[in-house]
Amino acid sequence: EERVATVPSVQAVGLSTVLPMTWTDERTALDVEGRQLARPEDAPTVGLRRVSASYMDALSIPLMRGRGLSRLDQLGTVPAALVSESAAARLWPGESAVGKRLRARALGGAPDQWIEIIGVVADVRGNPLGARDPGPVLYVPVRQWPSHSMTLVVRATGDPTALMPAIRREIAALDSRLAAGDVATMPRVVASATSPQSATARMLAVAAIVA
């Protein structure tokens, strides 16, 4: 993040374990403070994203209520998280989600380690073919819940493809063993995600013309 942020024309840089519209997902069951479940399998489930503090800015995801994540949300501090508007409405209908606490089972941690909701952010499309998209999402700071694999998100002015060589150089300079993987613009990511839908639409159009 710090290295790529110094590249000319870069406006914001963030990290996430799951990028929108990429057909990947990580989910977790939740224990909501004050809620008793008849069975453990009745627990609500949401999408789980481990993100850096600047991820929301990099993808221009607006903060609706509360505060955003900070670099101070790190190991040794009170576990914090953001929820999407869909998650807030589902978990605490008619109430404010800010200040509420939950546990995310996929994260593990101590049995008495509650995560405090510090803010609510706008919904983001994740799977264009999903019946319930956008779905509820929990965002936790990667400084508190580290991950071995992340996606780097860069927002910049001008042609983003011109930045690709510089981004690859910065990753290699940090650690030559790291592979930059697939570097793509968001329009390309969205096009790849919607290609099955587009193909179906084209076939239906042809069938209609033939009919």
mmCIF file with all atom_site columns, N, CA and C in Angstrom, residues 12 39 48 59 62 68 90 149 189 211:
data_model
loop_
_atom_site.group_PDB
_atom_site.id
_atom_site.type_symbol
_atom_site.label_atom_id
_atom_site.label_alt_id
_atom_site.label_comp_id
_atom_site.label_asym_id
_atom_site.label_entity_id
_atom_site.label_seq_id
_atom_site.pdbx_PDB_ins_code
_atom_site.Cartn_x
_atom_site.Cartn_y
_atom_site.Cartn_z
_atom_site.occupancy
_atom_site.B_iso_or_equiv
_atom_site.pdbx_formal_charge
_atom_site.auth_seq_id
_atom_site.auth_comp_id
_atom_site.auth_asym_id
_atom_site.auth_atom_id
_atom_site.pdbx_PDB_model_num
ATOM 1  N N  . ALA A 1 12  ? -5.623  6.542   -4.351  1.00 0.00 ? 12  ALA A N  1
ATOM 2  C CA . ALA A 1 12  ? -5.887  5.743   -3.150  1.00 0.00 ? 12  ALA A CA 1
ATOM 3  C C  . ALA A 1 12  ? -5.509  4.301   -3.418  1.00 0.00 ? 12  ALA A C  1
ATOM 4  N N  . ARG A 1 39  ? -30.540 -23.544 17.626  1.00 0.00 ? 39  ARG A N  1
ATOM 5  C CA . ARG A 1 39  ? -29.531 -24.465 17.112  1.00 0.00 ? 39  ARG A CA 1
ATOM 6  C C  . ARG A 1 39  ? -28.365 -23.653 16.556  1.00 0.00 ? 39  ARG A C  1
ATOM 7  N N  . LEU A 1 48  ? -17.600 -12.239 4.331   1.00 0.00 ? 48  LEU A N  1
ATOM 8  C CA . LEU A 1 48  ? -16.514 -11.767 5.188   1.00 0.00 ? 48  LEU A CA 1
ATOM 9  C C  . LEU A 1 48  ? -15.404 -11.183 4.322   1.00 0.00 ? 48  LEU A C  1
ATOM 10 N N  . LEU A 1 59  ? -12.064 2.084   -3.315  1.00 0.00 ? 59  LEU A N  1
ATOM 11 C CA . LEU A 1 59  ? -13.195 1.676   -4.155  1.00 0.00 ? 59  LEU A CA 1
ATOM 12 C C  . LEU A 1 59  ? -14.355 2.677   -4.097  1.00 0.00 ? 59  LEU A C  1
ATOM 13 N N  . PRO A 1 62  ? -18.991 4.599   0.095   1.00 0.00 ? 62  PRO A N  1
ATOM 14 C CA . PRO A 1 62  ? -19.292 5.642   1.088   1.00 0.00 ? 62  PRO A CA 1
ATOM 15 C C  . PRO A 1 62  ? -19.616 5.092   2.467   1.00 0.00 ? 62  PRO A C  1
ATOM 16 N N  . GLY A 1 68  ? -15.137 5.088   9.922   1.00 0.00 ? 68  GLY A N  1
ATOM 17 C CA . GLY A 1 68  ? -14.489 4.073   9.112   1.00 0.00 ? 68  GLY A CA 1
ATOM 18 C C  . GLY A 1 68  ? -13.358 3.400   9.869   1.00 0.00 ? 68  GLY A C  1
ATOM 19 N N  . ARG A 1 90  ? -30.426 -6.520  8.239   1.00 0.00 ? 90  ARG A N  1
ATOM 20 C CA . ARG A 1 90  ? -30.778 -7.910  8.532   1.00 0.00 ? 90  ARG A CA 1
ATOM 21 C C  . ARG A 1 90  ? -30.511 -8.271  9.991   1.00 0.00 ? 90  ARG A C  1
ATOM 22 N N  . SER A 1 149 ? -3.275  -13.973 1.774   1.00 0.00 ? 149 SER A N  1
ATOM 23 C CA . SER A 1 149 ? -3.511  -13.645 0.364   1.00 0.00 ? 149 SER A CA 1
ATOM 24 C C  . SER A 1 149 ? -4.444  -12.441 0.279   1.00 0.00 ? 149 SER A C  1
ATOM 25 N N  . VAL A 1 189 ? -12.713 -6.519  -14.981 1.00 0.00 ? 189 VAL A N  1
ATOM 26 C CA . VAL A 1 189 ? -13.236 -7.426  -13.949 1.00 0.00 ? 189 VAL A CA 1
ATOM 27 C C  . VAL A 1 189 ? -14.751 -7.553  -14.081 1.00 0.00 ? 189 VAL A C  1
ATOM 28 N N  . ALA A 1 211 ? -37.713 -16.771 -33.736 1.00 0.00 ? 211 ALA A N  1
ATOM 29 C CA . ALA A 1 211 ? -39.149 -17.005 -33.519 1.00 0.00 ? 211 ALA A CA 1
ATOM 30 C C  . ALA A 1 211 ? -39.968 -15.985 -34.289 1.00 0.00 ? 211 ALA A C  1
#
